[in-house]
Coordinates of C-alpha atoms in Angstrom, one line a residue:
Chain A
M308 CA 112.0 133.4 126.4
T309 CA 115.4 131.7 126.6
A310 CA 113.8 129.0 128.9
Y311 CA 111.0 128.6 126.3
I312 CA 113.5 128.1 123.5
L313 CA 115.5 125.6 125.5
R314 CA 112.3 123.7 126.3
R315 CA 111.4 123.6 122.6
L316 CA 114.9 122.4 121.8
L317 CA 114.5 119.6 124.3
Q318 CA 111.2 118.6 122.8
M319 CA 112.9 118.3 119.5
I320 CA 115.2 115.5 120.8
P321 CA 112.6 112.7 120.7
V322 CA 111.5 113.8 117.2
V323 CA 115.1 113.7 115.9
I324 CA 115.5 110.2 117.5
G325 CA 112.2 109.2 115.8
I326 CA 113.4 110.4 112.4
T327 CA 116.7 108.6 112.7
L328 CA 114.9 105.4 113.8
I329 CA 112.6 105.6 110.8
V330 CA 115.6 106.1 108.5
F331 CA 117.6 103.4 110.2
V332 CA 114.8 100.9 109.8
L333 CA 114.3 101.8 106.2
V334 CA 118.0 101.5 105.4
R335 CA 118.1 98.0 107.1
I336 CA 115.0 96.8 105.3
S337 CA 116.3 98.0 101.9
G338 CA 119.0 95.3 101.8
D339 CA 122.3 94.1 103.1
P340 CA 124.9 96.8 102.6
V341 CA 127.6 94.1 102.5
V342 CA 126.1 92.5 99.4
L343 CA 126.1 95.9 97.7
M344 CA 129.6 96.7 98.6
L345 CA 131.4 93.5 97.8
P346 CA 131.8 91.9 94.3
E347 CA 129.4 89.1 93.6
D348 CA 132.0 86.3 93.8
A349 CA 133.3 87.4 97.2
E350 CA 134.2 84.5 99.6
Q351 CA 132.2 83.8 102.7
W352 CA 135.1 84.9 105.0
Q353 CA 135.3 88.2 103.1
V354 CA 131.6 88.8 103.8
E355 CA 132.1 87.9 107.5
A356 CA 135.1 90.2 107.7
L357 CA 133.4 93.2 106.2
R358 CA 130.3 92.6 108.3
E359 CA 132.5 92.6 111.4
A360 CA 134.3 95.7 110.3
L361 CA 131.0 97.6 109.8
G362 CA 129.7 96.3 113.1
L363 CA 126.8 94.5 111.4
D364 CA 127.4 91.4 113.5
R365 CA 126.4 93.2 116.7
P366 CA 122.9 93.3 118.2
I367 CA 120.5 95.7 116.5
P368 CA 120.2 98.3 119.3
T369 CA 124.0 98.5 119.4
Q370 CA 124.0 99.0 115.7
Y371 CA 121.5 101.8 116.1
V372 CA 123.7 103.6 118.7
M373 CA 126.7 103.2 116.4
Y374 CA 124.6 104.6 113.6
L375 CA 123.5 107.6 115.7
R376 CA 127.1 108.3 116.6
D377 CA 128.1 108.3 112.9
L378 CA 125.2 110.7 112.1
L379 CA 126.3 113.1 114.9
R380 CA 129.7 113.2 113.4
G381 CA 128.1 114.1 110.1
D382 CA 129.0 110.7 108.7
F383 CA 126.1 109.6 106.6
G384 CA 128.1 106.9 104.8
T385 CA 129.6 107.1 101.3
S386 CA 127.4 107.4 98.3
L387 CA 127.1 104.3 96.1
R388 CA 126.4 106.3 93.0
Y389 CA 129.0 109.0 93.3
T390 CA 131.7 106.5 94.1
N391 CA 133.5 106.9 97.4
Q392 CA 132.1 110.4 98.0
A393 CA 130.7 111.2 101.5
A394 CA 127.0 111.5 101.2
L395 CA 126.4 114.6 103.4
P396 CA 128.5 117.1 101.3
I397 CA 126.7 115.9 98.2
V398 CA 123.4 116.7 99.9
L399 CA 124.6 120.0 101.2
E400 CA 125.9 121.0 97.9
R401 CA 122.4 120.7 96.4
L402 CA 120.7 122.3 99.3
P403 CA 121.0 126.0 98.3
A404 CA 119.1 125.4 95.1
T405 CA 116.1 123.9 97.1
L406 CA 116.3 126.6 99.7
Q407 CA 116.3 129.4 97.1
L408 CA 113.3 127.8 95.3
T409 CA 111.4 127.3 98.6
L410 CA 112.1 130.9 99.6
A411 CA 111.1 132.2 96.2
A412 CA 107.9 130.2 96.5
L413 CA 107.3 131.6 100.0
V414 CA 107.7 135.1 98.5
V415 CA 105.2 134.3 95.7
A416 CA 102.7 133.0 98.3
V417 CA 102.9 136.0 100.5
V418 CA 102.8 138.5 97.7
I419 CA 99.7 136.9 96.3
S420 CA 97.8 136.0 99.5
F421 CA 98.4 139.0 101.6
P422 CA 96.6 141.6 99.5
L423 CA 94.2 139.1 98.1
G424 CA 93.1 137.9 101.5
I425 CA 92.7 141.5 102.8
I426 CA 90.7 142.6 99.7
A427 CA 88.4 139.5 100.0
A428 CA 87.6 140.3 103.6
V429 CA 87.1 144.0 103.1
Y430 CA 84.8 143.5 100.0
R431 CA 83.1 140.5 101.5
N432 CA 80.6 138.8 99.2
R433 CA 81.3 141.3 96.4
W434 CA 83.2 140.5 93.2
P435 CA 86.8 141.0 94.6
D436 CA 85.9 138.4 97.3
V437 CA 84.4 136.0 94.7
F438 CA 87.6 136.4 92.6
S439 CA 90.0 135.7 95.4
T440 CA 87.9 132.9 96.9
S441 CA 87.8 131.3 93.5
F442 CA 91.5 131.6 93.2
A443 CA 91.9 130.0 96.7
V444 CA 89.8 127.0 95.9
L445 CA 91.3 126.5 92.5
G446 CA 94.8 126.7 93.9
Q447 CA 93.9 124.0 96.4
A448 CA 92.4 121.7 93.8
M449 CA 95.2 121.9 91.2
P450 CA 98.1 119.5 91.4
N451 CA 101.1 121.9 91.6
F452 CA 103.2 119.9 89.1
W453 CA 100.4 120.2 86.5
L454 CA 100.3 123.9 87.0
G455 CA 104.0 123.8 86.4
I456 CA 103.6 122.0 83.1
M457 CA 100.9 124.4 82.0
L458 CA 103.1 127.4 82.9
I459 CA 105.9 125.8 80.8
L460 CA 103.4 125.3 78.0
V461 CA 102.2 128.9 78.0
F462 CA 105.3 130.9 79.0
A463 CA 108.1 128.8 77.7
V464 CA 106.7 126.9 74.7
F465 CA 104.1 129.3 73.2
L466 CA 105.3 132.7 74.3
G467 CA 109.0 131.8 74.7
W468 CA 109.4 134.3 77.5
L469 CA 110.9 132.1 80.2
P470 CA 113.2 129.0 80.2
V471 CA 111.6 125.6 80.1
S472 CA 113.8 124.1 82.8
G473 CA 117.1 124.3 84.6
R474 CA 118.5 126.9 87.0
A475 CA 120.4 129.7 85.4
G476 CA 119.6 133.3 86.1
V477 CA 116.7 135.1 87.7
A478 CA 114.3 134.3 84.9
S479 CA 114.6 130.5 85.6
Y480 CA 113.2 131.1 89.1
V481 CA 109.9 132.5 88.0
L482 CA 108.0 129.5 86.8
P483 CA 109.2 127.0 89.5
A484 CA 108.5 129.6 92.3
I485 CA 104.9 130.2 91.0
T486 CA 104.4 126.4 90.6
L487 CA 105.5 125.7 94.2
G488 CA 104.0 128.8 95.8
T489 CA 100.5 128.8 94.3
A490 CA 99.0 126.1 96.6
L491 CA 100.3 127.9 99.7
A492 CA 99.1 131.2 98.3
A493 CA 95.6 129.7 98.0
L494 CA 95.7 128.4 101.6
L495 CA 97.0 131.7 103.0
T496 CA 94.4 133.8 101.1
R497 CA 91.6 131.8 102.6
L498 CA 93.2 132.1 106.0
M499 CA 93.9 135.8 105.8
R500 CA 90.3 136.3 104.7
S501 CA 88.7 134.3 107.5
S502 CA 90.9 135.6 110.3
L503 CA 90.5 139.2 109.2
L504 CA 86.7 138.8 109.0
E505 CA 86.8 137.5 112.6
V506 CA 89.0 140.4 113.7
L507 CA 86.9 143.0 111.9
N508 CA 84.0 142.1 114.1
Q509 CA 85.9 142.7 117.4
D510 CA 85.1 145.5 119.7
Y511 CA 88.5 147.2 119.5
V512 CA 88.2 147.5 115.7
R513 CA 84.8 149.1 116.2
T514 CA 86.3 151.4 118.8
A515 CA 89.1 152.4 116.5
T516 CA 86.6 153.3 113.8
A517 CA 84.4 155.1 116.3
K518 CA 87.4 157.1 117.5
G519 CA 87.4 158.5 114.0
L520 CA 90.5 156.9 112.7
Q521 CA 90.9 156.6 109.0
R522 CA 89.6 153.3 107.5
R523 CA 93.0 152.4 106.1
S524 CA 94.7 153.0 109.4
V525 CA 92.1 150.9 111.3
L526 CA 92.5 148.1 108.8
L527 CA 96.3 148.0 108.7
K528 CA 97.2 149.0 112.2
H529 CA 94.5 147.3 114.2
A530 CA 92.9 144.6 112.1
V531 CA 95.6 143.1 109.9
R532 CA 98.2 143.1 112.7
N533 CA 96.0 140.9 114.7
A534 CA 95.0 138.7 111.8
L535 CA 98.7 138.1 111.2
L536 CA 99.0 135.6 114.1
A537 CA 97.2 132.8 112.4
Y538 CA 98.9 133.8 109.1
V539 CA 102.4 133.5 110.4
T540 CA 101.7 130.2 112.3
V541 CA 100.4 128.5 109.2
L542 CA 103.2 130.0 107.1
G543 CA 105.7 128.3 109.4
L544 CA 103.8 125.0 109.5
Q545 CA 103.7 124.9 105.7
V546 CA 107.5 124.8 105.3
A547 CA 107.3 121.0 105.4
T548 CA 104.6 121.1 102.7
L549 CA 106.7 123.4 100.6
M550 CA 109.7 121.2 100.8
A551 CA 107.5 118.2 100.0
G552 CA 106.2 120.1 96.9
A553 CA 109.7 121.1 96.0
V554 CA 110.5 117.4 95.2
V555 CA 107.9 117.3 92.5
T556 CA 108.5 120.8 91.3
E557 CA 112.2 120.1 90.9
Q558 CA 111.3 117.0 88.8
V559 CA 109.1 119.1 86.5
F560 CA 111.7 121.8 86.0
A561 CA 114.9 119.7 86.2
W562 CA 115.8 121.9 89.1
P563 CA 119.1 120.7 90.6
G564 CA 118.0 120.6 94.3
I565 CA 117.8 117.9 97.0
G566 CA 114.4 116.7 95.7
L567 CA 115.8 115.8 92.3
L568 CA 118.8 114.3 94.1
A569 CA 116.4 112.2 96.4
I570 CA 114.5 110.8 93.4
Q571 CA 117.7 109.8 91.7
A572 CA 119.0 108.3 94.9
I573 CA 115.8 106.3 95.5
N574 CA 115.9 105.0 91.9
S575 CA 119.4 103.8 92.4
R576 CA 118.9 102.7 96.0
D577 CA 121.6 105.0 97.1
M578 CA 120.6 104.8 100.8
P579 CA 123.4 107.1 102.3
I580 CA 122.2 109.9 100.1
I581 CA 118.5 109.2 100.9
Q582 CA 119.1 109.3 104.6
G583 CA 121.1 112.5 104.2
V584 CA 118.2 114.2 102.3
V585 CA 115.6 113.0 104.9
V586 CA 117.6 114.1 107.9
V587 CA 118.6 117.5 106.4
A588 CA 115.1 118.2 105.2
A589 CA 113.6 117.3 108.6
L590 CA 116.1 119.5 110.4
I591 CA 115.2 122.4 108.2
V592 CA 111.5 121.9 108.9
M593 CA 112.0 121.7 112.6
T594 CA 114.2 124.8 112.6
A595 CA 111.5 126.7 110.7
N596 CA 108.8 125.6 113.1
L597 CA 110.9 126.7 116.0
A598 CA 111.6 130.0 114.4
V599 CA 107.8 130.6 113.9
D600 CA 107.1 129.9 117.6
V601 CA 109.7 132.4 118.6
L602 CA 108.3 134.9 116.0
Y603 CA 104.9 134.2 117.4
A604 CA 106.0 135.3 120.8
L605 CA 107.5 138.5 119.4
I606 CA 104.3 139.5 117.5
D607 CA 101.9 138.7 120.2
P608 CA 102.8 140.3 123.5
R609 CA 99.9 138.5 125.2
I610 CA 101.8 135.2 125.0
S611 CA 104.4 134.7 127.6
Y612 CA 106.6 131.7 127.6
T613 CA 107.7 131.2 131.1
Chain B
M1333 CA 65.7 108.1 107.4
R1334 CA 63.9 111.4 107.4
A1335 CA 66.8 113.0 109.2
A1336 CA 69.1 111.7 106.4
W1337 CA 66.9 113.2 103.8
S1338 CA 66.7 116.6 105.5
F1339 CA 70.5 116.5 105.9
L1340 CA 71.1 115.7 102.3
R1341 CA 68.7 118.5 101.3
R1342 CA 70.5 121.0 103.4
L1343 CA 73.8 119.8 102.1
L1344 CA 72.8 120.2 98.5
S1345 CA 70.8 123.4 98.8
S1346 CA 74.0 125.2 98.0
P1347 CA 74.4 125.2 94.2
I1348 CA 78.2 124.8 94.5
A1349 CA 77.8 121.7 96.7
A1350 CA 75.2 120.3 94.4
F1351 CA 77.6 120.8 91.5
G1352 CA 80.3 119.0 93.5
A1353 CA 78.0 116.1 94.2
I1354 CA 77.0 115.7 90.6
V1355 CA 80.6 115.8 89.4
L1356 CA 81.6 113.3 92.1
V1357 CA 78.8 110.9 91.2
G1358 CA 79.8 111.3 87.6
F1359 CA 83.4 110.2 88.4
V1360 CA 82.2 107.2 90.4
V1361 CA 80.0 106.1 87.5
M1362 CA 82.9 106.6 85.1
A1363 CA 85.1 104.4 87.3
L1364 CA 82.5 101.7 87.7
F1365 CA 81.5 101.5 84.1
A1366 CA 84.9 102.3 82.5
P1367 CA 84.8 99.3 80.1
Q1368 CA 81.3 100.4 78.8
L1369 CA 82.1 104.1 78.6
A1370 CA 85.6 104.2 77.1
P1371 CA 85.5 104.3 73.3
F1372 CA 88.9 102.4 73.1
E1373 CA 91.0 100.0 75.0
P1374 CA 93.1 102.3 77.3
G1375 CA 96.3 100.4 76.5
A1376 CA 95.8 99.7 72.8
P1377 CA 98.4 101.6 70.7
N1378 CA 97.7 102.9 67.2
L1379 CA 101.1 103.8 65.8
R1380 CA 99.6 105.4 62.8
A1381 CA 97.7 107.9 64.9
R1382 CA 100.5 108.8 67.4
L1383 CA 100.2 112.3 69.0
S1384 CA 97.0 113.1 67.2
P1385 CA 95.4 116.4 68.4
P1386 CA 91.8 116.3 69.7
A1387 CA 89.0 115.9 67.2
W1388 CA 87.9 119.4 67.7
A1389 CA 91.4 120.8 67.1
F1390 CA 91.7 119.3 63.6
G1391 CA 92.6 115.8 64.8
P1392 CA 91.1 112.5 63.6
E1393 CA 87.4 112.5 64.5
Q1394 CA 87.5 109.2 66.5
Y1395 CA 89.8 110.7 69.2
F1396 CA 87.8 113.3 71.0
L1397 CA 90.8 114.3 73.3
G1398 CA 93.5 113.2 70.9
T1399 CA 96.1 110.4 71.4
D1400 CA 99.4 110.1 73.3
H1401 CA 102.9 109.2 72.0
L1402 CA 101.9 105.6 71.4
G1403 CA 98.6 106.5 69.7
R1404 CA 96.5 105.5 72.7
D1405 CA 93.1 107.3 73.1
I1406 CA 93.4 109.9 75.9
L1407 CA 89.7 110.0 76.7
S1408 CA 89.7 106.3 77.3
R1409 CA 92.8 106.5 79.5
L1410 CA 91.2 109.3 81.5
I1411 CA 88.1 107.2 82.1
Y1412 CA 90.2 104.2 83.2
G1413 CA 92.5 106.4 85.3
S1414 CA 89.6 107.4 87.5
R1415 CA 89.6 103.9 88.9
I1416 CA 93.0 104.1 90.5
A1417 CA 92.5 107.7 91.6
L1418 CA 89.2 106.9 93.4
L1419 CA 90.4 103.6 94.7
V1420 CA 93.6 105.0 96.2
G1421 CA 91.8 108.1 97.5
V1422 CA 89.0 106.2 99.3
A1423 CA 91.1 103.2 100.5
G1424 CA 94.0 105.4 101.6
V1425 CA 91.8 107.8 103.5
T1426 CA 89.9 104.9 105.1
L1427 CA 93.1 103.5 106.5
Q1428 CA 94.2 107.0 107.5
A1429 CA 90.9 107.5 109.3
L1430 CA 91.1 104.2 111.2
L1431 CA 94.6 104.8 112.4
G1432 CA 94.2 108.5 113.0
I1433 CA 90.8 108.2 114.9
T1434 CA 92.1 105.4 117.1
L1435 CA 95.4 107.1 118.0
G1436 CA 93.7 110.6 118.3
T1437 CA 91.0 109.4 120.7
L1438 CA 93.5 107.5 122.8
A1439 CA 95.8 110.5 123.0
G1440 CA 93.0 112.9 123.8
Y1441 CA 91.0 110.7 126.2
F1442 CA 93.8 109.3 128.3
G1443 CA 96.3 112.1 128.1
G1444 CA 99.6 111.6 130.0
R1445 CA 102.4 109.6 128.6
L1446 CA 100.3 108.0 125.9
D1447 CA 99.4 111.4 124.6
I1448 CA 103.0 112.5 124.7
A1449 CA 104.2 109.4 122.9
I1450 CA 101.5 109.8 120.2
S1451 CA 102.1 113.5 119.8
R1452 CA 105.8 113.0 119.4
L1453 CA 105.1 110.4 116.7
I1454 CA 102.9 112.9 114.9
D1455 CA 105.6 115.5 115.2
T1456 CA 108.2 113.1 113.8
L1457 CA 106.0 112.2 110.8
I1458 CA 105.2 115.8 109.9
S1459 CA 108.8 116.9 110.2
I1460 CA 109.8 114.9 107.2
P1461 CA 108.5 116.5 104.0
N1462 CA 105.9 113.9 103.0
T1463 CA 106.8 113.2 99.4
I1464 CA 110.4 112.4 100.5
L1465 CA 109.1 109.9 103.1
Y1466 CA 106.6 108.4 100.7
L1467 CA 109.1 108.0 97.9
T1468 CA 111.7 106.5 100.2
V1469 CA 109.3 103.9 101.6
L1470 CA 107.9 103.1 98.2
G1471 CA 111.5 102.9 96.8
V1472 CA 112.4 100.4 99.5
F1473 CA 109.3 98.2 99.2
G1474 CA 108.7 98.7 95.5
P1475 CA 105.7 100.4 94.1
S1476 CA 102.3 98.5 94.0
L1477 CA 98.7 99.3 94.5
V1478 CA 98.5 97.7 97.9
G1479 CA 101.8 99.2 98.9
L1480 CA 100.7 102.7 97.9
V1481 CA 97.5 102.5 100.0
L1482 CA 99.4 101.1 103.0
V1483 CA 102.0 103.8 102.8
I1484 CA 99.5 106.6 102.4
G1485 CA 97.5 105.2 105.3
F1486 CA 100.4 104.6 107.7
I1487 CA 102.1 108.0 107.0
G1488 CA 99.2 110.2 106.3
W1489 CA 97.0 109.6 109.4
T1490 CA 98.4 112.6 111.3
T1491 CA 95.7 115.1 110.2
F1492 CA 93.0 112.9 111.5
A1493 CA 94.8 112.2 114.7
R1494 CA 95.5 115.9 115.4
V1495 CA 91.9 116.9 114.7
V1496 CA 90.4 113.9 116.7
R1497 CA 92.8 114.5 119.6
A1498 CA 91.8 118.1 120.0
E1499 CA 88.1 117.3 119.7
T1500 CA 88.3 114.4 122.2
L1501 CA 90.1 116.7 124.6
S1502 CA 87.2 119.1 124.4
V1503 CA 84.5 116.5 125.0
R1504 CA 86.1 114.1 127.4
N1505 CA 85.0 116.0 130.5
R1506 CA 81.6 117.0 129.2
E1507 CA 78.5 115.9 131.2
F1508 CA 77.3 113.2 128.9
V1509 CA 80.7 111.5 128.9
E1510 CA 81.0 111.7 132.7
A1511 CA 77.5 110.4 133.0
A1512 CA 78.4 107.4 130.9
R1513 CA 81.4 106.8 133.0
A1514 CA 79.4 107.2 136.2
L1515 CA 76.9 104.7 135.0
G1516 CA 79.8 102.2 135.0
Q1517 CA 80.2 101.9 131.2
R1518 CA 83.6 100.5 130.3
T1519 CA 86.1 102.8 128.6
P1520 CA 85.9 101.2 125.1
M1521 CA 82.1 101.7 125.2
V1522 CA 82.4 105.3 126.4
L1523 CA 84.7 106.0 123.5
L1524 CA 82.7 104.3 120.8
R1525 CA 79.2 105.2 122.0
H1526 CA 79.7 108.6 123.4
V1527 CA 82.9 110.3 122.5
L1528 CA 83.1 109.2 118.8
P1529 CA 79.6 110.2 117.8
A1530 CA 80.1 113.6 119.4
I1531 CA 83.2 114.4 117.3
M1532 CA 82.0 112.8 114.0
A1533 CA 81.4 116.1 112.2
P1534 CA 85.0 117.3 111.9
I1535 CA 86.0 113.7 111.1
I1536 CA 83.7 113.6 108.1
V1537 CA 84.9 117.0 106.9
V1538 CA 88.6 116.0 107.2
A1539 CA 87.8 112.7 105.4
T1540 CA 86.2 114.5 102.4
L1541 CA 89.0 117.0 102.0
N1542 CA 91.7 114.4 102.6
V1543 CA 90.4 112.3 99.6
A1544 CA 91.3 115.3 97.4
T1545 CA 94.7 115.6 99.0
V1546 CA 95.4 111.9 98.6
I1547 CA 94.2 111.9 94.9
I1548 CA 96.7 114.7 94.2
L1549 CA 99.4 112.8 96.2
E1550 CA 98.7 109.7 94.2
A1551 CA 99.0 111.6 91.0
A1552 CA 102.3 113.2 92.2
L1553 CA 103.8 109.8 93.2
S1554 CA 102.7 108.3 89.8
F1555 CA 104.1 111.3 88.1
L1556 CA 107.5 110.6 89.7
G1557 CA 107.2 106.9 88.7
F1558 CA 106.4 105.5 92.1
G1559 CA 102.7 104.9 91.8
V1560 CA 100.8 101.9 90.4
Q1561 CA 102.9 100.7 87.5
P1562 CA 101.8 100.3 83.8
P1563 CA 99.9 98.8 82.1
T1564 CA 97.5 100.1 84.8
V1565 CA 96.5 103.6 83.7
T1566 CA 97.1 106.5 86.2
W1567 CA 96.5 110.2 85.7
G1568 CA 99.9 110.9 87.2
R1569 CA 101.7 108.7 84.7
M1570 CA 99.7 110.4 81.9
L1571 CA 101.0 113.7 83.2
A1572 CA 104.6 112.4 83.2
D1573 CA 104.2 111.5 79.5
G1574 CA 102.7 114.9 78.9
R1575 CA 105.6 116.6 80.5
N1576 CA 107.9 114.9 78.0
Y1577 CA 105.8 116.0 75.0
V1578 CA 104.9 119.5 76.3
A1579 CA 106.7 121.2 73.5
T1580 CA 104.9 119.3 70.7
A1581 CA 101.6 118.0 72.0
W1582 CA 99.8 120.2 74.6
W1583 CA 96.8 117.9 74.9
L1584 CA 98.8 115.1 76.6
A1585 CA 99.3 117.0 79.8
T1586 CA 96.4 119.4 79.7
F1587 CA 93.5 117.0 80.0
P1588 CA 94.7 114.7 82.9
G1589 CA 95.5 117.8 84.9
L1590 CA 92.0 119.3 84.2
T1591 CA 90.4 116.0 85.2
I1592 CA 92.3 115.8 88.6
T1593 CA 91.4 119.5 89.2
L1594 CA 87.7 118.9 88.5
L1595 CA 87.5 115.9 90.8
C1596 CA 89.3 117.6 93.6
L1597 CA 87.2 120.8 93.2
S1598 CA 84.1 118.7 93.6
L1599 CA 85.5 117.1 96.8
I1600 CA 86.5 120.5 98.2
F1601 CA 83.1 122.0 97.4
L1602 CA 81.4 119.2 99.2
G1603 CA 83.9 119.3 102.1
D1604 CA 83.4 123.0 102.6
R1605 CA 79.6 122.6 102.5
L1606 CA 79.7 119.7 104.9
R1607 CA 81.7 121.8 107.3
D1608 CA 79.1 124.6 107.1
V1609 CA 76.2 122.2 107.7
L1610 CA 77.8 120.0 110.3
D1611 CA 80.0 122.4 112.2
P1612 CA 78.6 125.9 112.2
R1613 CA 81.4 127.1 114.4
L1614 CA 83.8 126.8 111.5
R1615 CA 81.6 128.5 108.9
G1616 CA 83.5 130.6 106.5
R1617 CA 86.9 129.2 107.4

């Protein structure tokens, strides 16, 4: 197991290098940092001096290595918008809001999809199945940010039960979490239904029923447990999708997370902040995927990672 | 020809798929004949009729779905908005398919270092939450129609590549491929004539479903202000306006969202049915 985790960590290295390369190239394309940092009437020698001080006169590969070294030290540069503040702490300060939103959405997705998927498979082709399948298709077809606006319209504007936007108190989590979690709930409902249907036809489930076990026990102990594999895998792979959706959801609800920060940074071309958001978000996604692989091994004793 | 007919009949024998096809054709007609169909100029303001409710909700009778904050007819804007949605959807997915199929077949067929390199590239691209990557790239290059399609193509090809790679792996050692190799056919010919046709079914399914994904993505990017810029009408921009007036004028945001949902539903219905017809192994998934 330890060897497996180590190998997975080694596999992550090229991916991290790839991500930093993408960010490095984008930062370089976005404009000359020296021009942004100096006043417009700066003398030529001042420009040259700053360029030399920042290492921008060296060959590009050298610059990339210097850049990687800075990133490893946690130095993402100083934000242009928040004058002279280091970029990474600004990103990390906003991170909990996004993580909480993502987690809440994950909970919404699981709470909806788990029972709905099971019910759909058990009552195949009857009305509970039709209902949950319709939900699954609709959840996939709806843009999540539109769902968010509609939820605001109904629950905040018409009914006045929940706040329109912002992050203050438990009530403020409800609408953003539903907004972000519904598409995933739809996907997982479909998945739970199909993998459970597959499992229900297997011999060991028939054997368990033939043994005279209660239906509920067959379903939960034998069938659902085996259907969980695909469910957990997809759940983990969808963390990237959730974080991507969080960007839009945060905009709808003025949620003060890294998504909103990223949009503001992109609008003001604040590259240090942008690279902070990209690298931090990617690291979270990779960690989640690794965690799922480990979890996978724990759930399924058939898989050995040697 | 007869095969095409029988395929189409099988495809549309499901009422849901037939519904999807009709809706989709409707949207294509709407996009093609927008100037003839739209009752008003999509950008023409009418300041005396700002934020009018739909005609059937006690609004002025000439505006069936009401007007926006500048008094522009929402129905006309929805009709014109279908142009960008379908254009970006189809062009973006075409580019995704070209890149994804090429890289996916290469990775699956040749394996080895090429496969590792392509797979790591895919891992890299899917590790960055896609909206952040799209926004950053569009922010750097500036938003435009061509830029949007290029960005969607060059970042979003990974789904195609992953599916195509897996399918290629499963057919590359099958008898018909080995036979072609044994007959001395050159590799590009083997790939184009034998491998690609054998894995066409999942590609078509992914393409159909990806058009829906890209349409939603385009709407999201426009919503955030990074899509095709005004005066071109986009559904996402209409939704952004609608968000601002959600407390006073519900119809601004409601109809563009319903329109996107309807179009995507039709694509998903068709995609699911295509999967059932083309690839019986995946039925019910």
